[in-house]
Amino acid sequence: MYPPAGERQVNDRFDELLRRLGEISDLEKAASLLSWDEETKMPPSGSAVRAEQRATLNRVAHDLQTEPGLGELLEELRPFEEAHEPDSFEAALVRVSRRDYEKAARVPSELRAELTRCGSLGYRAWLEAREAEDYAILPPLLRRGLELRREYVACFDPADDPYDVLLDDYEPGTKTAEVAEIFDQIKTALVPLIRAVSEAEPIDDACLHGAFDRRAQRRFSVVMLERWGADAASWRLDRTIHPFATSMSPFDIRLTTNFHEDSLHGVLSCMHEFGHGLYERQVDPRFARTPLAHGVSAAFHESQSRMWENLVGRSLATWRFFYPELQATFPQQFGSVPVETFHRALNKVQPSLRRVDADEVTYCLHIILRFELEREIFSGEVALKDLPDAFAAKMREYLGLEPPDVVHGVLQDVHWSDMSFGYFPTYALGNVVSVQLWERAEDDLGALDPMFKRGEFAPLREWLGEHVHRFGRVFTPKELLVRETGSPMDAGPYLAYLERKLGELFGAAAVSS
Amino acid sequence: MYPPAGERQVNDRFDELLRRLGEISDLEKAASLLSWDEETKMPPSGSAVRAEQRATLNRVAHDLQTEPGLGELLEELRPFEEAHEPDSFEAALVRVSRRDYEKAARVPSELRAELTRCGSLGYRAWLEAREAEDYAILPPLLRRGLELRREYVACFDPADDPYDVLLDDYEPGTKTAEVAEIFDQIKTALVPLIRAVSEAEPIDDACLHGAFDRRAQRRFSVVMLERWGADAASWRLDRTIHPFATSMSPFDIRLTTNFHEDSLHGVLSCMHEFGHGLYERQVDPRFARTPLAHGVSAAFHESQSRMWENLVGRSLATWRFFYPELQATFPQQFGSVPVETFHRALNKVQPSLRRVDADEVTYCLHIILRFELEREIFSGEVALKDLPDAFAAKMREYLGLEPPDVVHGVLQDVHWSDMSFGYFPTYALGNVVSVQLWERAEDDLGALDPMFKRGEFAPLREWLGEHVHRFGRVFTPKELLVRETGSPMDAGPYLAYLERKLGELFGAAAVSS
């Protein structure tokens, strides 16, 4: 009745792997809760001790993650992995865990600690520099950060481009050269498109400026999120300063937003965060407490948030369903505004200085300029002292705007000060992937607009669960994209979508070249 | 310029101790946050994974707490400890940590795990037994629980009474015989007192029955708590089913309560939990992230909650200050009720079946009967099958009431099913200690009532901080009580207080013997 000794032993080893990975996941998710709580609930005087608590949990999790015993266990499990189908839970878990282990084990803990420390210092220096409107505070820390990041890169096998190593942390397997090619294609198409739009009659978005009661915004957002599939049994929505989504498990999804009295930005950020949350929610429940229970990459994650915010959330069909509810919520504001006017306002295209305020069309250029600059910083092509000017020059070139000061220029984002070089490009890649997936969903389901008009969002949600979410990290992002769309990353569908949309908003003549 | 090599090394070792204890504290506090979140915020479908997360954090914390390296470090620090004043942070930290380590190290991890497991099973069985109104479900689990608890007792040096070992987990250093003596004194005084009260004209508490909007109750409670000193920078108040207080650090205190539409119980439980929270809030801030940053014992903790709930919260002077606010909050209910009537209603004395509903006077008898029974269960004097009858018999004898069923009888509390034998007595000891401390505070500050009437609660709060809270666990509970009140635990002041109060409520004749 017993399985053969060899096999039984291997299963014991797999159980041991599950135990270890479960422990690591529990610590990481507890750290996530510490962060969520800090941003949403914690009384302010708790912050100093909270920072220590977070650091401890991350350190203990990281110690378990790099323990040589885990590496040995993963080696022992090679035959077990090979005895299972590559897509199976068992093989994928061993494979992905080994990849994670090997990456983590290459970085000495002292370097990792120093990176974390320098990231916190950089974050504080960035706040200080913004406060003082003085970029000069940053270069010494940025210099140290770049040194550390170069040491980090040196921990790995030589790549075609050192930036590949940074990118790999967010977008595993994607090369800098591939990103550069896609971005060149986007830039070539967008710069003239945006110039044309800037010359056209601007869209009137007066209806979006007014006084919007925060509680009413929340009530409306909850109605919308519940219609989309965020049920109270597994989701929460809380207030924070900077909106984010996090999860404690696939069964406990937390969105946060910031409702402002004078705009509907908070409602739109609910849509955005819903996309992130849905990804974590629809991962195969068997993956809970393992490293498979996450989105496969930053770009894939962002594709989901951008899909729900832009492709669903800014579409006329969606608002044909939700607009009466919004009108009932804000009758003074929208009672006599036709849905078409509201929809046009929501899709206003206008070059702006701040990335986080950018519209769907100009957004990518904000990213592309940052990607180009961070490569040049990293290669030394741009000296740190010249960064504010280099930033302003690209703003002029791509968006036709002149930053009035460093706060509206190079100090906009924390990403370089806190050492997260390599993250920026994934924002724009998310847009690209979102439309690739969307087209494939419409191939399978038929046109989505008629469904949205009827308030039917389950078909898209379920399609995404079936074709993307449930796999978690079983495939690499590149494998998953080819498997589900038949194509590698391709800006074509995204650019075609933008052109179509601008044509609808401004008339085909304004945007045809 | 360097300290001598020997001393320097010892300081390094103390830093190492701080590091290790900080790590343990961080894990324990993260586990507390997981629990707080589970009771107040977590979407319900998160519960299964949450249980795993809590178990992992507790296990990792416990592993660090019992690691032999910690024991060796504490041995190495003996000379360092002896070189410091016993009351100093340094000496106290080494001493208390060694005591904790030695206790924890005596219990094999398998036994501890089995106790935890059996406790969870017992909790579920208790819910089931209540649901089915059937005590017979419990004895097999209780039997196993008693076996494990006896094994636990056997891990320690033989005590005068095996129950001493259980008690020591909650009330370090206090002996069963001491508790029994205090309880006999209370019982002797209370049983006739309560009989006399039962024969007097009952207090009319009609004004406390009605419809109380929950949000209004919350608003009122927050006004009261802020006046008492719970500022928003360091405190929170959230909704839960079973009220509790917890803290993430001395700078982050969380109270929870349950406001009911038909009573003010939720307001009173805010007062109770405030006492617990204030204790943790006023511990010396230097103790944060160490085992000194906690109340010294369960009875001392309970003395604080009972003081704020009963001695402050049910006093006429307190309500002379707060009643206008309460009347403004519930004008229909209290607009035409004089404060004296409200105060009498709040202090209604009437034997009741449920411990958690008991008034200030009869409460101790609920505890004493449980203490007596758990000793008899533990010694085998009462067979498990006879427990419901034994419980009912004591209810008749002490409170003159007959439980109509087991849910209102032996199944009221979870404490035996979940294996927390030894906890019950601390509830009543808290009453005793609260009045001992109160008398000493009035010796120092003068009569408190005139201050309360003027809304001045800071003098009492600060006195408690100075004389009790700031010390955390530096002294043993017995040392602290003698140091601050000049006396060991003594029921005299508590009984005198009750007699005084009953005299005020019913007239001296009714309660004099």
Coordinates of C-alpha atoms in Angstrom, one line a residue, chain A residues 23 26-27 29-30 33-34 36-37 41-46 49-50 52-53 56-57 59-60 215 232-236 248-249 251-252 254 288-289, chain B residues 23 26-27 29-30 33-34 36-37 41-46 49-50 52-53 56-57 59-60 215 232-236 248-249 251-252 254 288-289:
Chain A
E23 CA 6.6 30.1 5.8
D26 CA 3.5 34.1 5.5
L27 CA 6.3 36.4 6.5
K29 CA 2.4 38.8 3.5
A30 CA 2.6 39.8 7.1
L33 CA -0.1 43.9 6.0
L34 CA 2.3 46.0 8.1
W36 CA -1.1 48.3 4.2
D37 CA -1.9 49.2 7.8
K41 CA -4.9 52.7 9.6
M42 CA -1.9 53.2 11.7
P43 CA -1.9 56.1 14.2
P44 CA 0.9 58.4 13.0
S45 CA 3.1 58.1 16.1
G46 CA 3.5 54.3 15.3
V49 CA 8.6 51.2 15.4
R50 CA 6.7 50.1 12.3
E52 CA 11.7 48.3 12.4
Q53 CA 8.9 45.7 12.3
T56 CA 12.6 42.6 10.6
L57 CA 10.0 40.7 8.7
R59 CA 15.0 40.3 6.7
V60 CA 13.7 37.1 8.3
R215 CA -18.4 59.7 0.7
A232 CA -17.2 42.1 0.1
A233 CA -16.2 38.6 1.0
S234 CA -12.8 39.0 -0.5
W235 CA -12.1 42.7 -1.1
R236 CA -11.7 45.9 0.8
M248 CA -2.8 39.1 1.9
S249 CA -3.8 36.0 -0.1
F251 CA -8.8 35.5 -0.9
D252 CA -8.1 38.8 0.7
R254 CA -7.1 45.3 -0.6
A288 CA -1.9 30.3 -2.1
R289 CA 1.2 30.6 0.2
Chain B
E23 CA 13.4 40.8 16.3
D26 CA 8.7 42.6 15.9
L27 CA 7.4 39.1 15.0
K29 CA 3.7 42.5 17.2
A30 CA 3.2 41.6 13.6
L33 CA -1.5 43.0 13.9
L34 CA -2.6 39.9 12.0
W36 CA -6.3 42.8 15.1
D37 CA -6.8 42.9 11.3
K41 CA -10.9 44.6 8.9
M42 CA -10.1 41.3 7.1
P43 CA -12.6 40.2 4.3
P44 CA -14.1 37.0 5.6
S45 CA -12.7 34.7 2.9
G46 CA -9.2 35.5 4.1
V49 CA -4.7 31.6 5.1
R50 CA -4.7 34.1 7.9
E52 CA -1.6 29.9 8.7
Q53 CA 0.1 33.3 8.7
T56 CA 3.9 30.9 11.2
L57 CA 4.7 34.1 12.9
R59 CA 6.2 29.7 15.5
V60 CA 9.1 31.7 14.2
R215 CA -22.6 56.2 15.2
A232 CA -5.6 60.3 17.6
A233 CA -1.8 60.4 17.1
S234 CA -1.4 57.2 19.0
W235 CA -4.8 55.5 19.4
R236 CA -7.5 53.9 17.3
M248 CA 1.7 47.4 18.1
S249 CA 4.1 49.5 20.2
F251 CA 3.0 54.5 20.3
D252 CA 0.2 52.6 18.5
R254 CA -5.8 49.9 19.4
A288 CA 9.7 49.6 23.0
R289 CA 10.7 46.4 21.1

